[in-house]
Amino acid sequence: LHKTFRKSARKVGLPPGTLLHIGNVRSNATTITVLDYDEHSCREIAVRTVEELLSFKSSSTITWIQVSGIHQIDVMEKIGQVFGLHPLTMEDILNTTHRPKLEDHGEYVHIILKMLYYQADDANPEIEQISLIIGSNYVISFLESEKDHFHQLREWIQQGKGRIRKLASDYLAYAIMDIIVDRYFIILEKLGETVEFLEDKLLLDATPDILPEIHALKTEMLFLRKLVWPIREMIGALERGQTALFQESTLIYLRDIYDHTIQVIDTLETYRDIMSGMLDIYLSSINNRLSEVMKVLTIISTIFIPLTFIAGVYGMNFKNMPELEWEWGYPLVLALMLTIGAFMLRYFKRKKWL
Amino acid sequence: LHKTFRKSARKVGLPPGTLLHIGNVRSNATTITVLDYDEHSCREIAVRTVEELLSFKSSSTITWIQVSGIHQIDVMEKIGQVFGLHPLTMEDILNTTHRPKLEDHGEYVHIILKMLYYQADDANPEIEQISLIIGSNYVISFLESEKDHFHQLREWIQQGKGRIRKLASDYLAYAIMDIIVDRYFIILEKLGETVEFLEDKLLLDATPDILPEIHALKTEMLFLRKLVWPIREMIGALERGQTALFQESTLIYLRDIYDHTIQVIDTLETYRDIMSGMLDIYLSSINNRLSEVMKVLTIISTIFIPLTFIAGVYGMNFKNMPELEWEWGYPLVLALMLTIGAFMLRYFKRKKWL
Amino acid sequence: LHKTFRKSARKVGLPPGTLLHIGNVRSNATTITVLDYDEHSCREIAVRTVEELLSFKSSSTITWIQVSGIHQIDVMEKIGQVFGLHPLTMEDILNTTHRPKLEDHGEYVHIILKMLYYQADDANPEIEQISLIIGSNYVISFLESEKDHFHQLREWIQQGKGRIRKLASDYLAYAIMDIIVDRYFIILEKLGETVEFLEDKLLLDATPDILPEIHALKTEMLFLRKLVWPIREMIGALERGQTALFQESTLIYLRDIYDHTIQVIDTLETYRDIMSGMLDIYLSSINNRLSEVMKVLTIISTIFIPLTFIAGVYGMNFKNMPELEWEWGYPLVLALMLTIGAFMLRYFKRKKWL
Amino acid sequence: LHKTFRKSARKVGLPPGTLLHIGNVRSNATTITVLDYDEHSCREIAVRTVEELLSFKSSSTITWIQVSGIHQIDVMEKIGQVFGLHPLTMEDILNTTHRPKLEDHGEYVHIILKMLYYQADDANPEIEQISLIIGSNYVISFLESEKDHFHQLREWIQQGKGRIRKLASDYLAYAIMDIIVDRYFIILEKLGETVEFLEDKLLLDATPDILPEIHALKTEMLFLRKLVWPIREMIGALERGQTALFQESTLIYLRDIYDHTIQVIDTLETYRDIMSGMLDIYLSSINNRLSEVMKVLTIISTIFIPLTFIAGVYGMNFKNMPELEWEWGYPLVLALMLTIGAFMLRYFKRKKWL
Amino acid sequence: LHKTFRKSARKVGLPPGTLLHIGNVRSNATTITVLDYDEHSCREIAVRTVEELLSFKSSSTITWIQVSGIHQIDVMEKIGQVFGLHPLTMEDILNTTHRPKLEDHGEYVHIILKMLYYQADDANPEIEQISLIIGSNYVISFLESEKDHFHQLREWIQQGKGRIRKLASDYLAYAIMDIIVDRYFIILEKLGETVEFLEDKLLLDATPDILPEIHALKTEMLFLRKLVWPIREMIGALERGQTALFQESTLIYLRDIYDHTIQVIDTLETYRDIMSGMLDIYLSSINNRLSEVMKVLTIISTIFIPLTFIAGVYGMNFKNMPELEWEWGYPLVLALMLTIGAFMLRYFKRKKWL
């Protein structure tokens, strides 16, 4: 998850406004699909040249232009020109390491979000940056890959499910954002399973190799938090009504996304607190076990060392050791040893070491 | 307490506004009871069909509609239609994992709260989400289960106790919220008892199995805090007069609830600080005991190891060992051993290990 | 100090506005004393029935009504009626576990504060809740016990000391608050002595029983902080001029109390930081001592174990052990042992263990 | 540094406005020196009675009155009367334990600051409270001692250096404050040296007696921080233009002091972070050394204990022990012991303990 | 990096406004280069005397004056006079330990930033303070050294790349700031590599000498953070439109820098969290290894100490020890020892120590 963070250094030494794709190339070519609809009709159009998009810019219908693959600088540049996007906006769209943000350019609103999803065979979530350009009657969604994350939304629109066909482009943007934020709950659920798994493991049978797992989980939670946090501010700004493109009636839906992000953050914080509590328990359990080990050593040593000493004494070869000649010398010494041992055991029992 | 957190993932992939019950089903069927009153009269009505509720929407009396059981989507949908509730409001009512919140929809105010209570035979508190819809002359309370948490309030109304019969729907909403918040103090009292119990246990006789108990208590306090915290903001927003449905004279009562939530949070923070202080003591007491154990081992070993060595020397079988032939060899060696032992003991006394 | 926290649970299940005394009964009966003064005259009046108070409500003089003992619900209720106090105000006055607060009811201002004082023979401070009702020409002070905390103030008024006789009821309220806050410094001084005592003890001769003492001190500081903190907000609100009853010229005095509370909080924070720094030192000193103990054990063991082994070798009873027959066998072995011992000692010296 | 904190308790039980000197007496008598100047002239005047000051209050020149020694209550009281200072202002000037603050009384502004300086032969900085009363054409500086902290400023004024002679009393106040804040950098520099000294000591050769040193340094940094922090707020308030006495053109200079205080706080925070990082290293280095000690013990014990056991076996006195009779018994056993020892050593090498 | 912090103490005792170069001298002499351009022309001018600059102050072209080397007080003073810079501005430019800041003087805006760069052969980044004076038609950049950090920008201007030739001095200032902030990403990338390197090292093979490395990295991150943080506030102030010199159209570019600084801070925080998580793992891994060591010792000791005792018993020289005479005495004792050893091993297996 966190390898994508350090790539912006490539841009150093280029004049501002230079278009440069930062990130991994995840698609073959830039493909553009258009969904044009109003309350009564809906058609999907395959677009070959960027110029075809021009007509949608000022049509009376709502147009959803999905651009999959952003590494073809020339195509991207043309799209920017057709829709009159600011050079810095284009830069941000191409920089896939950008943090989530919202910027109002008057004519259009630019939103950057991160889509998280699991590949079929992968334990770590994939991260893909999605840029939305929201104009008065169109929404452009820039995706890094050719994955069709929004096919369900497209179907709902085509089938006229929900109220989306009756509403404007801001509601379409909301619907896209809602899908992205909803995906976070799947990540969250998997994190929650990992937390519970680790919790059980820690309380039952903690081995040292649990620490890197906890470390990895904490790092992942850290990154997820960094992705979700800016969305709060983003929607907070929208709610304060600073953006004319978003209508009153849409704001209540944004408030719903806002609630979701708060729930994500809340849950992450709860997980983090549980994890750090678990870590404390683990650390003190190590100490405890060390203490246990030492007790065993101490008890065994403390009992036998004096006895061994006594045995050593009567193993000495002095000529003149009267005890050695005694008839009952040996049994007496054995009895002495037993007494000392018993006394020691009682002492440890009293100290509650046994 | 915290198993309920991760269920929202089920909603992913559904169009916004789709009604879906998230959570455990806790009742057999949705039952609706109505309490209709004004200053002079009060009657309780059993309602069979949702349509019967329509008449209460615009009557001059205050109507309290209690809906027990929210998992019957069709019934819920009808209630939403009768009272003109926004689809997102209905979604939130059905999502029993929602965090507490307040939303003003102009026509009505939607409040989500969590009721905490102990089952007769259970150590952990049950958690139940309660949604309030507050209109100008009605209050709808949605409960997950068929438990009648508010029977006392119903009696007070029927008996005309307090001022509730003379006041409007906002005061009824306050009375319901007051009962919910009051319950937190019972949880708090039990937590306090646990804190004191653990405090005594730690200072008297700390065993390692106290750690999971502390962990569980901390987790529980964490969740309680997450439930209470949003209520502060909620009432803060009401106090700033943003909601026309709440009258000036009711605000002073909300301020009282606000004080209660602050007291809950304050007490939780105090408990948390005490707990973490106790944990520090426990951890250092482990270290201390380890230190004690090591001292015993060290004293015994350090005294007897040199003595055993001496015994070993005189146990050697060399032909030519003059000491062995001495008349007083044996007593002299014993005396030497005693001296060394005594010296060691004095050394440890000086070092304050004894 | 912290046993008083959990009593509010008793109120659960009662309709709001029900008067109930929460806390310990600390006086025999409710007694009322009145001090009525203006610039020219001052008289102290013993009051038998609550009704006598009515005349002071609208007199032109300043009246200070002190109510000692608040557990007699009927008397309290009457006082509330005579001065037109809101039911919630009465509830708060009777709930001695309430946190400090200020509430402006237009007609009067209600302030809750906590008086802390040492009993003659007690190590822990007593805590007593004091409620002030400040009207335009009267101040009612509700005390839990019959202790006359304000006898000095009463004398100053009677003797006309300072400017109090010339000023209005808000200045009287300030004078009472000032006395309460001043008392905190006595607590603070004692805490400071304890901090210094523990600091010296830790650095000189730390034993494990210092931890519960630190724990107790930290808990006490925690509670004091919780009592003082709300006073800041309280006076901050007064300063923002939200309360018409407090005049401009009195605000500069409130600012003085505000400075005092900041000093209390600052000092508490400093103490807390010092304490936690001390705790760190203590914990690492335990580790250090453990390390010392282990070194002694290791040095003794490491020197004697190889020597004992050599002695053991020559204690074996093999028939054919040529060394045993050597003339100089024994002295040679002793010399070998000495060499090994000396080598070991030099090794430890180099490692700086000695 | 921190012994001065707890003296305010002496004031408890006195009516507000009672003048009482809190702190150590640091001067013999109160002496007053006056510097009266305008753009063209400048004269230094020795003042014997307070009444002489009256003429300066309304003169057209700028007057700097320095009062050294504040413990003579009667003199202080007269000064207060001559310049119309509020009783609470006088109280604060006499209370040398007051925290830094700024208070605007309309007629004059009252600023409390702390001067820190090293005595020639002292390792700990002295702390002295300095109160400034800033009127429209005069500045009174109250010092605890007779030390002439501002002699340089006086010379600059007399020599007409800089712009001070052309500017009003607010610039004079700034110049005094600037000197006080500049002194903090000397303290800071010494702290920085101590931090570096401790850093080197910790990394090279950490002994347990470094902990009290770190504790002392942290406490000192804590106190310095508490002195500097309020100055930020103070100047922030001045910048917000709340004080008519400070002119626009002076504010840019105050901004400069503000920058300095931020630098002090920043540096202190950096030092604190470095210190706590160092403490972590020290604590883990103790653990490391313990680990080293234990390894030595374990290696020696683990190698020799089995060998000693074997020697013990062949030291037994059984009649019938065939190995003892073998010709090669002894060398074989020695070879066995060598093998076991070598095996053990290899085991520890593999475990990287050697 | 952090040796530069403590030099401001040199200024103590000088009147405000005295020019004094604080920091290391990094250039031979002060050299001035001028780039004068508008949309149509662009010329680079070598300047010998400061007076030549006067003509550029009010020309209609944009002039970029770069001053390399600031330690020549007389030259600096003249520049200040020519462009009418406030004495405090000059002081700040000369004080190379100043923290980043922005100050609006109406006529001009003064910005202080820190350039970070790696010397060819150095592991630690160099730090150089860069002051910008932004007037309506000129920008003066003061550099400590003769390094030409902005040669690329100069080329872009000369070649007319980007939009810079068409825009005003505020855009030139932005372009300079952008280059400085971009450099931080190079530092960040190197830090990221170090973090990853340490992460791998810790998980694979942690030795105690990793701690000073972590300490150094944390300190470096601390300082970088302190440099970047003020830039946020700076640009925030510009965005709030407080500075007339910066036009609306330039603000969107500043917003871009703002985003960069947030990304730097975010990444630093992430690194810090990762580092502290790693530290926890390292510390507990030390404990773990100690625990391992102790287990080995305990197992070996606990098995052999009783056996050695038995051997000792039968090594005693008592006359009357019947076992010694038994035919099968020796094998029986060996069998007993084996049994005890096997029992011990099983015990440790059960305890999961093996």
Short mmCIF file of N, CA and C in Angstrom, two decimals, chain D residues 58-127:
data_model
loop_
_atom_site.label_atom_id
_atom_site.label_comp_id
_atom_site.label_asym_id
_atom_site.label_seq_id
_atom_site.Cartn_x
_atom_site.Cartn_y
_atom_site.Cartn_z
N SER D 58 2.03 63.86 33.55
CA SER D 58 1.36 64.58 32.46
C SER D 58 2.31 65.49 31.69
N SER D 59 3.62 65.23 31.77
CA SER D 59 4.56 66.04 31.00
C SER D 59 4.52 65.62 29.54
N SER D 60 5.09 66.45 28.66
CA SER D 60 5.07 66.12 27.23
C SER D 60 6.24 65.21 26.85
N THR D 61 7.19 65.02 27.76
CA THR D 61 8.33 64.15 27.47
C THR D 61 7.96 62.70 27.79
N ILE D 62 8.83 61.80 27.30
CA ILE D 62 8.68 60.39 27.65
C ILE D 62 9.45 60.14 28.95
N THR D 63 8.84 59.49 29.93
CA THR D 63 9.50 59.26 31.21
C THR D 63 9.57 57.76 31.50
N TRP D 64 10.77 57.30 31.80
CA TRP D 64 10.94 55.90 32.17
C TRP D 64 11.30 55.84 33.66
N ILE D 65 10.36 55.36 34.45
CA ILE D 65 10.56 55.28 35.89
C ILE D 65 10.89 53.84 36.25
N GLN D 66 12.07 53.64 36.79
CA GLN D 66 12.44 52.28 37.17
C GLN D 66 12.39 52.16 38.69
N VAL D 67 11.56 51.21 39.19
CA VAL D 67 11.42 50.98 40.63
C VAL D 67 12.14 49.67 40.95
N SER D 68 13.22 49.75 41.70
CA SER D 68 13.98 48.55 42.04
C SER D 68 13.67 48.17 43.48
N GLY D 69 13.13 46.98 43.67
CA GLY D 69 12.74 46.55 45.02
C GLY D 69 11.28 46.87 45.24
N ILE D 70 10.47 45.83 45.45
CA ILE D 70 9.02 46.06 45.52
C ILE D 70 8.45 45.61 46.86
N HIS D 71 9.29 45.32 47.83
CA HIS D 71 8.75 44.75 49.06
C HIS D 71 8.31 45.83 50.05
N GLN D 72 8.60 47.10 49.80
CA GLN D 72 8.14 48.15 50.71
C GLN D 72 6.70 48.55 50.36
N ILE D 73 5.78 47.94 51.07
CA ILE D 73 4.37 48.10 50.72
C ILE D 73 3.94 49.56 50.68
N ASP D 74 4.41 50.35 51.66
CA ASP D 74 3.94 51.74 51.73
C ASP D 74 4.39 52.55 50.51
N VAL D 75 5.64 52.34 50.12
CA VAL D 75 6.11 53.07 48.93
C VAL D 75 5.31 52.64 47.70
N MET D 76 5.13 51.31 47.57
CA MET D 76 4.40 50.79 46.42
C MET D 76 2.99 51.36 46.38
N GLU D 77 2.37 51.45 47.53
CA GLU D 77 1.00 51.95 47.60
C GLU D 77 0.93 53.39 47.09
N LYS D 78 1.91 54.17 47.50
CA LYS D 78 1.93 55.57 47.06
C LYS D 78 2.11 55.67 45.55
N ILE D 79 2.99 54.85 45.00
CA ILE D 79 3.18 54.87 43.55
C ILE D 79 1.87 54.57 42.86
N GLY D 80 1.19 53.56 43.39
CA GLY D 80 -0.10 53.19 42.82
C GLY D 80 -1.07 54.35 42.84
N GLN D 81 -1.08 55.08 43.94
CA GLN D 81 -2.01 56.22 44.04
C GLN D 81 -1.65 57.33 43.08
N VAL D 82 -0.33 57.61 42.99
CA VAL D 82 0.10 58.71 42.11
C VAL D 82 -0.30 58.44 40.67
N PHE D 83 -0.13 57.20 40.22
CA PHE D 83 -0.43 56.89 38.82
C PHE D 83 -1.80 56.27 38.61
N GLY D 84 -2.61 56.24 39.67
CA GLY D 84 -3.99 55.77 39.54
C GLY D 84 -4.07 54.32 39.12
N LEU D 85 -3.25 53.47 39.72
CA LEU D 85 -3.28 52.05 39.36
C LEU D 85 -4.36 51.32 40.14
N HIS D 86 -5.01 50.39 39.49
CA HIS D 86 -6.09 49.60 40.10
C HIS D 86 -5.51 48.73 41.23
N PRO D 87 -6.26 48.56 42.34
CA PRO D 87 -5.74 47.72 43.44
C PRO D 87 -5.27 46.34 42.97
N LEU D 88 -6.01 45.72 42.03
CA LEU D 88 -5.61 44.39 41.57
C LEU D 88 -4.28 44.45 40.82
N THR D 89 -4.05 45.55 40.10
CA THR D 89 -2.76 45.72 39.43
C THR D 89 -1.65 45.73 40.47
N MET D 90 -1.85 46.48 41.54
CA MET D 90 -0.84 46.55 42.60
C MET D 90 -0.61 45.16 43.20
N GLU D 91 -1.71 44.44 43.45
CA GLU D 91 -1.59 43.08 43.98
C GLU D 91 -0.70 42.22 43.08
N ASP D 92 -0.97 42.32 41.78
CA ASP D 92 -0.22 41.47 40.83
C ASP D 92 1.25 41.86 40.79
N ILE D 93 1.53 43.17 40.88
CA ILE D 93 2.93 43.60 40.85
C ILE D 93 3.67 43.03 42.05
N LEU D 94 2.99 42.99 43.19
CA LEU D 94 3.65 42.54 44.42
C LEU D 94 3.76 41.02 44.49
N ASN D 95 2.94 40.32 43.73
CA ASN D 95 2.96 38.86 43.74
C ASN D 95 3.99 38.36 42.73
N THR D 96 5.18 38.08 43.19
CA THR D 96 6.26 37.73 42.25
C THR D 96 6.13 36.32 41.70
N THR D 97 5.06 35.61 42.08
CA THR D 97 4.85 34.28 41.51
C THR D 97 3.82 34.31 40.39
N HIS D 98 3.45 35.51 39.96
CA HIS D 98 2.41 35.64 38.94
C HIS D 98 2.94 35.13 37.60
N ARG D 99 2.06 34.55 36.82
CA ARG D 99 2.49 34.16 35.48
C ARG D 99 2.46 35.37 34.56
N PRO D 100 3.28 35.35 33.49
CA PRO D 100 3.30 36.49 32.57
C PRO D 100 1.91 36.80 32.03
N LYS D 101 1.57 38.06 31.95
CA LYS D 101 0.27 38.42 31.38
C LYS D 101 0.27 39.85 30.92
N LEU D 102 -0.77 40.23 30.18
CA LEU D 102 -0.96 41.60 29.75
C LEU D 102 -2.39 41.98 30.08
N GLU D 103 -2.58 43.15 30.68
CA GLU D 103 -3.92 43.60 30.99
C GLU D 103 -4.05 45.06 30.60
N ASP D 104 -5.09 45.35 29.86
CA ASP D 104 -5.32 46.71 29.40
C ASP D 104 -6.34 47.36 30.34
N HIS D 105 -5.92 48.41 31.04
CA HIS D 105 -6.84 49.12 31.93
C HIS D 105 -7.28 50.45 31.32
N GLY D 106 -7.15 50.58 30.01
CA GLY D 106 -7.60 51.83 29.38
C GLY D 106 -6.57 52.92 29.56
N GLU D 107 -6.45 53.47 30.76
CA GLU D 107 -5.47 54.50 31.08
C GLU D 107 -4.04 53.99 30.91
N TYR D 108 -3.86 52.75 31.28
CA TYR D 108 -2.51 52.19 31.21
C TYR D 108 -2.61 50.70 30.87
N VAL D 109 -1.50 50.15 30.41
CA VAL D 109 -1.42 48.72 30.12
C VAL D 109 -0.44 48.11 31.13
N HIS D 110 -0.81 46.97 31.69
CA HIS D 110 0.04 46.32 32.67
C HIS D 110 0.58 45.01 32.08
N ILE D 111 1.89 44.91 32.00
CA ILE D 111 2.52 43.71 31.46
C ILE D 111 3.41 43.09 32.52
N ILE D 112 3.28 41.78 32.74
CA ILE D 112 4.16 41.06 33.65
C ILE D 112 5.04 40.13 32.84
N LEU D 113 6.35 40.22 33.05
CA LEU D 113 7.29 39.34 32.36
C LEU D 113 8.28 38.77 33.37
N LYS D 114 9.01 37.76 32.97
CA LYS D 114 10.02 37.17 33.84
C LYS D 114 11.38 37.36 33.20
N MET D 115 12.30 37.95 33.94
CA MET D 115 13.68 38.07 33.47
C MET D 115 14.46 36.86 33.98
N LEU D 116 15.17 36.21 33.08
CA LEU D 116 16.02 35.08 33.46
C LEU D 116 17.47 35.46 33.25
N TYR D 117 18.33 35.20 34.21
CA TYR D 117 19.75 35.51 34.01
C TYR D 117 20.60 34.61 34.91
N TYR D 118 21.84 34.45 34.52
CA TYR D 118 22.75 33.65 35.32
C TYR D 118 23.53 34.55 36.26
N GLN D 119 23.59 34.15 37.52
CA GLN D 119 24.52 34.77 38.43
C GLN D 119 25.92 34.32 38.05
N ALA D 120 26.93 35.12 38.40
CA ALA D 120 28.29 34.82 37.99
C ALA D 120 28.68 33.38 38.32
N ASP D 121 28.31 32.93 39.48
CA ASP D 121 28.84 31.66 39.98
C ASP D 121 27.77 30.58 40.10
N ASP D 122 26.74 30.68 39.29
CA ASP D 122 25.61 29.79 39.52
C ASP D 122 25.27 29.00 38.26
N ALA D 123 24.91 27.76 38.45
CA ALA D 123 24.54 26.93 37.30
C ALA D 123 23.08 27.10 36.91
N ASN D 124 22.25 27.42 37.90
CA ASN D 124 20.82 27.58 37.60
C ASN D 124 20.49 29.04 37.37
N PRO D 125 19.61 29.33 36.40
CA PRO D 125 19.27 30.73 36.15
C PRO D 125 18.43 31.31 37.28
N GLU D 126 18.68 32.58 37.56
CA GLU D 126 17.83 33.33 38.47
C GLU D 126 16.57 33.76 37.72
N ILE D 127 15.49 33.89 38.46
CA ILE D 127 14.25 34.35 37.83
C ILE D 127 13.78 35.58 38.57
#
